[in-house]
Amino acid sequence: MKNGKMRAVGVVPQKRAVRIVSQPAPEISSPTQVKIRTIEVGICGTDREICNFEYGTPPAGSEFLVLGHEALGEVVQVGSSASQFKVGDLVVPSVRRPCPHHSCLPCQSERQDFCFTGDFTERGIKMTHGFMTEYFVDEEKHLNFVPPELRDVGVLVEPLTVAEKGMNQVWQVQQRLPWESGADPEKGRGYGKTAVVLGAGPVGILGAMTLLVNGFTTFVYSRSPAPNPKSELVEAIGAKYVSSQTTPLKKFAAQVGNVDLVYEAVGVGQISFEVTKLLGLNGIFVFTGIPPEKPAIPIEADCLMRDLVLKNQILIGTVNADRPAFEGAIRDLGIFKKRWPEALRALITGRYPLESFQDLLLEKGPGIKSVITLE
Ligand code: BGC
Ligand code: ZN
């Protein structure tokens, strides 16, 4: 901070540029707001797409958008009626903010993850500045308390909410049939079932961890031949890593048997629709990726349709996280840290200063999860 101005990473779509911008430090302007000092900000595929100018919109009237939606921060000031937090607390903000329309039932009920109008905003993504800067201010209702023992991994809360929201959706959808294992709560709701995670990036690995703590037998299907750092991490947590380069889909299908759940975390239509063929009876396929537009590809539509009908299958898309998903992520991160302390830490492969943004935001960043540290 210099003369009340802070550094931020800004995307300027009209100039097709990504650069350090200078912004006035934000101040609390209502009694329910909280001011936060940014500790760390994670970088994900969405950020890289925004930097390719395929996604993302600056706030109205601004030339640039401040990037960053995966943040961990420390409370430095609380508004006069922001009673939930105190100075020094660690917090993770949610991403989406409700649309202004009174007719939008989801947004009116704090379920902007299901906004009806499309006029929601998202911090660091759509029409609201993000957290890749030194301080930010937010309404306390958009903040989630993180216990101090999770400080070193708290930046993983937001990417973990993808899996948490996905799993919440799965349990709700599958309630339409007797699916969940009720036998032994100790073993998890997914005990006796098989899940396949597609992709071994941070969303995939965090998804695999979530599935494992829910009791699923978990496979991760990803391109790179093993061993590699991702396959080693996957095997260390007790999932099975299978490379699509050395094990083609047919062979993999014979290996896994009946697949109850596929968790897509690869963001590519071609391989995802191929893998729908693995889905077994009463299976559910969860899409989380947001691919950029590409030319049409052939898919075996009749096979897919036949399976959807004859096998009672569901394909479902999920985006953005509600408060229960954030709370679930914070709880599960604590469980992961106890169960796999080294693997969880190994997921964050690099911590860099703000000024390193260029290399980190290229199409394929280094390592598994890169994090910008502002301390
Ligand atoms: C974020 C979500 C957001 C989505 C679409 C993801 O990277 O985690 O919160 O809704 O992008 O913009
Ligand atoms: Zn993200």
Coordinates of C-alpha atoms and ligand atoms in Angstrom, one line a residue:
M1 CA 0.0 0.0 0.0
K2 CA 1.2 3.4 -0.9
N3 CA -0.7 6.7 -0.3
G4 CA -3.9 4.8 0.2
K5 CA -3.5 2.9 -3.1
M6 CA -3.1 -0.8 -3.4
R7 CA -1.8 -3.1 -6.1
A8 CA -4.1 -5.5 -7.9
V9 CA -4.0 -7.9 -10.9
G10 CA -6.3 -6.4 -13.5
V11 CA -7.6 -7.8 -16.8
V12 CA -8.3 -5.2 -19.5
P13 CA -10.4 -7.1 -22.1
Q14 CA -10.7 -4.2 -24.5
K15 CA -6.9 -4.0 -24.7
R16 CA -6.4 -7.7 -24.3
A17 CA -4.0 -7.0 -21.5
V18 CA -3.4 -8.4 -18.0
R19 CA -1.4 -6.0 -15.8
I20 CA -0.8 -4.7 -12.3
V21 CA -3.3 -1.9 -11.6
S22 CA -3.5 0.6 -8.8
Q23 CA -6.7 1.0 -6.8
P24 CA -7.8 3.0 -3.8
A25 CA -8.0 0.8 -0.7
P26 CA -11.7 0.1 0.1
E27 CA -13.5 1.4 3.2
I28 CA -16.4 0.0 5.1
S29 CA -19.6 1.9 4.0
S30 CA -22.3 0.1 5.9
P31 CA -22.6 -1.3 9.5
T32 CA -22.8 -4.9 8.3
Q33 CA -19.6 -4.8 6.3
V34 CA -16.2 -6.2 7.2
K35 CA -12.7 -5.1 5.9
I36 CA -10.3 -7.9 5.2
R37 CA -6.5 -8.1 4.5
T38 CA -5.9 -10.6 1.8
I39 CA -3.5 -13.4 2.8
E40 CA -3.6 -15.7 -0.2
V41 CA -5.4 -16.1 -3.5
G42 CA -5.5 -19.3 -5.5
I43 CA -5.4 -19.4 -9.3
C44 CA -7.7 -21.7 -11.3
G45 CA -8.8 -22.5 -14.8
T46 CA -11.5 -19.8 -14.7
D47 CA -8.8 -17.2 -14.1
R48 CA -6.8 -18.5 -17.0
E49 CA -9.9 -18.3 -19.2
I50 CA -10.5 -14.8 -18.2
C51 CA -6.9 -14.0 -19.1
N52 CA -7.6 -15.5 -22.5
F53 CA -10.5 -13.0 -22.8
E54 CA -12.9 -15.9 -23.3
Y55 CA -14.8 -15.2 -20.1
G56 CA -15.2 -12.5 -17.4
T57 CA -16.6 -9.0 -17.4
P58 CA -15.3 -5.8 -15.7
P59 CA -17.7 -3.9 -13.4
A60 CA -19.9 -1.3 -15.2
G61 CA -17.9 1.8 -15.9
S62 CA -14.5 0.1 -15.3
E63 CA -12.0 -0.7 -18.0
F64 CA -10.5 -3.5 -16.0
L65 CA -11.6 -6.4 -13.8
V66 CA -9.6 -7.2 -10.7
L67 CA -9.0 -11.0 -10.8
G68 CA -9.2 -13.5 -8.0
H69 CA -12.1 -15.5 -6.4
E70 CA -10.3 -18.1 -4.3
A71 CA -9.2 -16.1 -1.3
L72 CA -8.2 -16.4 2.3
G73 CA -8.0 -13.2 4.4
E74 CA -7.8 -11.8 7.9
V75 CA -10.4 -9.5 9.3
V76 CA -8.9 -6.0 10.0
Q77 CA -12.0 -4.0 10.8
V78 CA -15.7 -4.8 11.5
G79 CA -18.7 -2.5 10.9
S80 CA -20.7 -1.4 13.9
S81 CA -23.3 -4.2 13.6
A82 CA -21.1 -6.9 11.9
S83 CA -21.4 -9.1 15.0
Q84 CA -20.2 -12.4 13.7
F85 CA -16.5 -11.6 13.2
K86 CA -13.7 -10.0 15.2
V87 CA -10.4 -8.5 14.2
G88 CA -7.9 -11.3 13.5
D89 CA -10.4 -13.9 12.4
L90 CA -9.6 -15.8 9.2
V91 CA -12.3 -15.7 6.6
V92 CA -13.0 -17.1 3.1
P93 CA -15.5 -15.1 1.0
S94 CA -18.0 -16.7 -1.3
V95 CA -18.0 -15.7 -5.0
R96 CA -21.5 -14.9 -6.3
R97 CA -23.6 -12.0 -5.3
P98 CA -27.4 -11.9 -5.8
C99 CA -29.1 -10.2 -8.8
P100 CA -31.2 -7.1 -8.0
H101 CA -34.6 -8.5 -9.2
H102 CA -37.3 -9.0 -6.6
S103 CA -38.9 -11.7 -8.8
C104 CA -35.7 -13.9 -8.6
L105 CA -36.8 -16.3 -5.9
P106 CA -33.3 -18.0 -5.5
C107 CA -31.5 -14.7 -5.1
Q108 CA -34.1 -13.4 -2.7
S109 CA -33.5 -16.6 -0.6
E110 CA -29.7 -16.3 -0.5
R111 CA -29.5 -19.1 -3.2
Q112 CA -27.8 -16.9 -5.9
D113 CA -26.0 -20.1 -7.0
F114 CA -29.4 -20.8 -8.7
C115 CA -30.1 -17.2 -9.9
F116 CA -32.9 -17.2 -12.4
T117 CA -32.2 -14.0 -14.3
G118 CA -28.5 -14.3 -15.0
D119 CA -28.0 -10.8 -13.6
F120 CA -26.0 -12.0 -10.6
T121 CA -22.4 -10.8 -10.2
E122 CA -19.3 -12.8 -9.2
R123 CA -16.3 -11.4 -7.5
G124 CA -13.2 -11.6 -9.7
I125 CA -15.3 -13.0 -12.6
K126 CA -18.4 -11.1 -13.5
M127 CA -18.9 -7.4 -13.0
T128 CA -17.4 -7.1 -9.5
H129 CA -13.7 -6.8 -8.6
G130 CA -12.0 -9.8 -7.1
F131 CA -9.5 -10.5 -4.3
M132 CA -6.2 -10.4 -6.1
T133 CA -5.3 -7.3 -4.2
E134 CA -4.3 -6.2 -0.7
Y135 CA -7.6 -5.4 1.0
F136 CA -11.3 -6.0 0.3
V137 CA -14.6 -5.1 1.9
D138 CA -17.6 -7.4 1.9
E139 CA -21.0 -7.9 3.7
E140 CA -20.5 -10.3 6.6
K141 CA -23.1 -12.6 5.2
H142 CA -20.8 -13.4 2.3
L143 CA -17.9 -14.4 4.6
N144 CA -17.2 -17.8 6.1
F145 CA -15.2 -18.3 9.3
V146 CA -12.0 -20.4 9.0
P147 CA -10.4 -21.9 12.1
P148 CA -6.8 -20.7 12.7
E149 CA -5.4 -24.3 12.3
L150 CA -6.4 -24.2 8.7
R151 CA -4.4 -21.1 7.8
D152 CA -1.9 -22.9 5.6
V153 CA -4.5 -24.7 3.5
G154 CA -7.5 -22.3 3.8
V155 CA -7.0 -21.0 0.3
L156 CA -8.3 -24.4 -0.9
V157 CA -11.7 -23.8 0.6
E158 CA -13.3 -22.2 -2.5
P159 CA -12.0 -24.8 -5.0
L160 CA -13.2 -27.5 -2.6
T161 CA -16.7 -26.0 -2.6
V162 CA -17.1 -27.3 -6.2
A163 CA -17.0 -30.9 -4.9
E164 CA -19.1 -30.0 -1.8
K165 CA -21.9 -28.5 -3.8
G166 CA -21.6 -31.3 -6.4
M167 CA -22.0 -33.9 -3.6
N168 CA -24.9 -32.1 -2.0
Q169 CA -26.6 -32.1 -5.4
V170 CA -25.8 -35.8 -5.9
W171 CA -27.4 -36.8 -2.5
Q172 CA -30.5 -34.7 -3.3
V173 CA -31.0 -36.1 -6.8
Q174 CA -30.3 -39.7 -5.8
Q175 CA -32.9 -39.5 -3.1
R176 CA -35.4 -40.4 -5.8
L177 CA -34.3 -44.1 -5.4
P178 CA -32.8 -46.2 -2.6
W179 CA -29.2 -45.5 -3.4
E180 CA -27.3 -44.2 -0.4
S181 CA -25.6 -46.7 1.9
G182 CA -27.4 -46.4 5.2
A183 CA -25.6 -49.5 6.7
D184 CA -22.8 -48.0 8.7
P185 CA -22.6 -44.2 9.1
E186 CA -18.9 -44.6 10.1
K187 CA -18.1 -45.9 6.6
G188 CA -19.7 -43.0 4.8
R189 CA -22.8 -42.5 2.7
G190 CA -21.0 -43.7 -0.4
Y191 CA -19.7 -46.9 1.1
G192 CA -19.9 -49.9 -1.4
K193 CA -20.1 -47.6 -4.4
T194 CA -17.6 -46.8 -7.1
A195 CA -16.8 -43.3 -8.3
V196 CA -14.6 -42.1 -11.2
V197 CA -13.0 -38.7 -11.2
L198 CA -12.2 -37.3 -14.6
G199 CA -9.1 -35.2 -14.5
A200 CA -6.3 -34.8 -11.9
G201 CA -6.1 -31.0 -11.5
P202 CA -6.9 -29.4 -8.1
V203 CA -10.7 -29.7 -8.6
G204 CA -10.3 -33.4 -9.5
I205 CA -8.0 -34.2 -6.6
L206 CA -10.1 -32.3 -4.1
G207 CA -13.1 -34.1 -5.6
A208 CA -11.4 -37.5 -5.0
M209 CA -10.6 -36.6 -1.4
T210 CA -14.3 -35.7 -0.9
L211 CA -15.5 -39.0 -2.4
L212 CA -13.0 -40.9 -0.3
V213 CA -14.2 -39.4 3.0
N214 CA -17.7 -40.2 1.9
G215 CA -16.7 -43.9 1.6
F216 CA -16.6 -44.3 -2.2
T217 CA -14.1 -46.6 -3.9
T218 CA -12.4 -43.9 -6.0
F219 CA -10.6 -43.9 -9.4
V220 CA -9.0 -40.9 -11.0
Y221 CA -8.8 -41.1 -14.8
S222 CA -6.4 -38.6 -16.3
R223 CA -4.2 -38.3 -19.3
S224 CA -0.6 -38.3 -18.1
P225 CA 1.1 -41.7 -17.7
A226 CA 2.0 -42.6 -14.1
P227 CA 4.1 -42.1 -12.2
N228 CA 3.9 -38.3 -12.1
P229 CA 3.3 -35.8 -9.2
K230 CA -0.4 -36.0 -9.6
S231 CA -0.6 -39.7 -9.8
E232 CA 1.6 -40.0 -6.7
L233 CA -0.7 -37.7 -4.8
V234 CA -3.8 -39.5 -5.9
E235 CA -2.4 -42.9 -4.8
A236 CA -1.2 -41.5 -1.5
I237 CA -4.7 -40.6 -0.5
G238 CA -6.0 -44.1 -1.3
A239 CA -7.6 -43.6 -4.8
K240 CA -6.5 -45.5 -7.9
Y241 CA -4.9 -43.4 -10.6
V242 CA -5.4 -44.6 -14.2
S243 CA -3.8 -42.9 -17.2
S244 CA -6.0 -42.7 -20.3
Q245 CA -2.8 -42.8 -22.4
T246 CA -1.8 -46.3 -21.2
T247 CA -5.3 -47.6 -20.4
P248 CA -7.9 -46.8 -23.1
L249 CA -11.5 -46.4 -22.1
K250 CA -12.5 -50.0 -22.9
K251 CA -9.8 -51.5 -20.8
F252 CA -10.6 -49.0 -18.0
A253 CA -14.3 -50.0 -18.1
A254 CA -13.4 -53.6 -17.6
Q255 CA -11.3 -52.6 -14.6
V256 CA -13.8 -50.5 -12.8
G257 CA -17.0 -52.4 -13.1
N258 CA -20.3 -50.7 -12.3
V259 CA -19.7 -47.0 -12.0
D260 CA -22.2 -45.2 -9.7
L261 CA -20.8 -41.7 -10.0
V262 CA -18.6 -39.8 -12.4
Y263 CA -17.2 -36.5 -11.2
E264 CA -16.0 -34.5 -14.3
A265 CA -13.2 -32.1 -13.5
V266 CA -11.4 -31.9 -16.9
G267 CA -13.4 -29.3 -18.8
V268 CA -13.3 -31.0 -22.1
G269 CA -16.4 -32.2 -23.9
Q270 CA -14.9 -35.0 -26.0
I271 CA -13.5 -37.1 -23.2
S272 CA -16.4 -36.3 -20.9
F273 CA -19.0 -37.6 -23.2
E274 CA -16.8 -40.7 -24.0
V275 CA -16.7 -41.4 -20.3
T276 CA -20.6 -41.3 -20.0
K277 CA -20.3 -44.8 -21.4
L278 CA -18.8 -46.0 -18.2
L279 CA -21.8 -45.0 -16.1
G280 CA -23.6 -48.0 -14.7
L281 CA -27.2 -48.7 -13.5
N282 CA -28.7 -45.8 -11.6
G283 CA -25.5 -43.8 -12.1
I284 CA -25.1 -40.1 -11.9
F285 CA -22.6 -38.0 -13.9
V286 CA -21.7 -34.6 -12.5
F287 CA -20.2 -32.0 -14.9
T288 CA -18.2 -29.2 -13.2
G289 CA -16.0 -27.9 -16.2
I290 CA -16.7 -24.8 -18.2
P291 CA -15.2 -25.4 -21.7
P292 CA -14.7 -22.6 -24.1
E293 CA -16.7 -22.9 -27.4
K294 CA -15.2 -25.4 -29.9
P295 CA -16.3 -26.9 -33.2
A296 CA -19.0 -29.7 -33.0
I297 CA -17.8 -33.2 -32.4
P298 CA -19.7 -36.5 -33.0
I299 CA -21.1 -38.2 -29.9
E300 CA -22.9 -41.6 -29.8
A301 CA -26.3 -40.0 -29.1
D302 CA -28.4 -43.1 -29.4
C303 CA -26.2 -45.1 -27.1
L304 CA -26.3 -42.3 -24.6
M305 CA -30.0 -41.9 -24.8
R306 CA -30.6 -45.6 -24.5
D307 CA -28.4 -45.8 -21.4
L308 CA -30.0 -42.8 -19.8
V309 CA -33.4 -44.4 -20.1
L310 CA -32.7 -48.1 -19.5
K311 CA -30.2 -47.5 -16.7
N312 CA -32.0 -44.7 -15.0
Q313 CA -29.1 -42.4 -15.4
I314 CA -28.7 -38.7 -14.7
L315 CA -26.3 -36.1 -16.2
I316 CA -26.2 -33.0 -14.0
G317 CA -24.3 -29.7 -14.2
T318 CA -23.3 -27.8 -11.1
V319 CA -21.9 -24.3 -10.7
N320 CA -21.1 -22.0 -7.8
A321 CA -21.5 -22.7 -4.1
D322 CA -24.0 -21.9 -1.4
R323 CA -23.2 -21.4 2.3
P324 CA -23.6 -25.1 3.2
A325 CA -21.0 -25.9 0.5
F326 CA -18.6 -23.4 2.1
E327 CA -19.3 -24.8 5.6
G328 CA -18.9 -28.4 4.3
A329 CA -15.6 -27.4 2.6
I330 CA -14.2 -25.9 5.8
R331 CA -15.2 -29.0 7.8
D332 CA -13.8 -31.4 5.3
L333 CA -10.6 -29.5 4.9
G334 CA -10.0 -30.2 8.6
I335 CA -10.7 -33.9 8.0
F336 CA -8.4 -34.0 5.0
K337 CA -5.7 -32.3 7.0
K338 CA -5.8 -34.9 9.7
R339 CA -6.1 -37.8 7.3
W340 CA -3.6 -36.7 4.6
P341 CA -1.5 -33.8 6.0
E342 CA 1.3 -34.2 3.5
A343 CA -0.9 -34.8 0.4
L344 CA -3.0 -31.8 1.2
R345 CA 0.0 -29.6 1.5
A346 CA 1.5 -31.1 -1.7
L347 CA -1.6 -29.9 -3.6
I348 CA -0.3 -26.3 -3.3
T349 CA 2.7 -26.6 -5.5
G350 CA 3.9 -23.0 -5.4
R351 CA 3.4 -19.7 -3.5
Y352 CA 4.3 -16.5 -5.4
P353 CA 4.3 -12.8 -5.0
L354 CA 1.6 -10.7 -6.8
E355 CA 4.1 -9.6 -9.4
S356 CA 4.5 -13.2 -10.7
F357 CA 1.0 -13.2 -12.1
Q358 CA 2.0 -13.5 -15.8
D359 CA 3.6 -16.9 -15.6
L360 CA 0.8 -18.3 -13.3
L361 CA -2.0 -17.2 -15.6
L362 CA -0.8 -18.7 -18.8
E363 CA -2.9 -21.3 -20.3
K364 CA -1.4 -24.1 -18.3
G365 CA 0.2 -22.9 -15.1
P366 CA 3.0 -24.6 -13.3
G367 CA 2.5 -27.5 -10.8
I368 CA -0.9 -28.4 -9.4
K369 CA -2.2 -25.4 -7.5
S370 CA -0.5 -22.0 -7.6
V371 CA -1.2 -19.5 -5.0
I372 CA -0.4 -15.7 -4.8
T373 CA 0.7 -14.7 -1.3
L374 CA 0.3 -11.1 -0.2
E375 CA 2.1 -11.4 3.1
Ligands
BGC1 C1 -16.1 -20.5 -9.5 C2 -17.6 -20.3 -9.3 C3 -18.2 -19.6 -10.4 C4 -17.8 -20.2 -11.7 C5 -18.5 -19.6 -12.9 C6 -15.8 -21.0 -10.8 O1 -14.4 -21.0 -11.0 O2 -15.5 -21.3 -8.5 O3 -17.9 -19.7 -8.1 O4 -19.6 -19.6 -10.3 O5 -16.4 -20.2 -11.9 O6 -18.2 -18.3 -13.1
ZN2 ZN -12.2 -21.0 -9.3

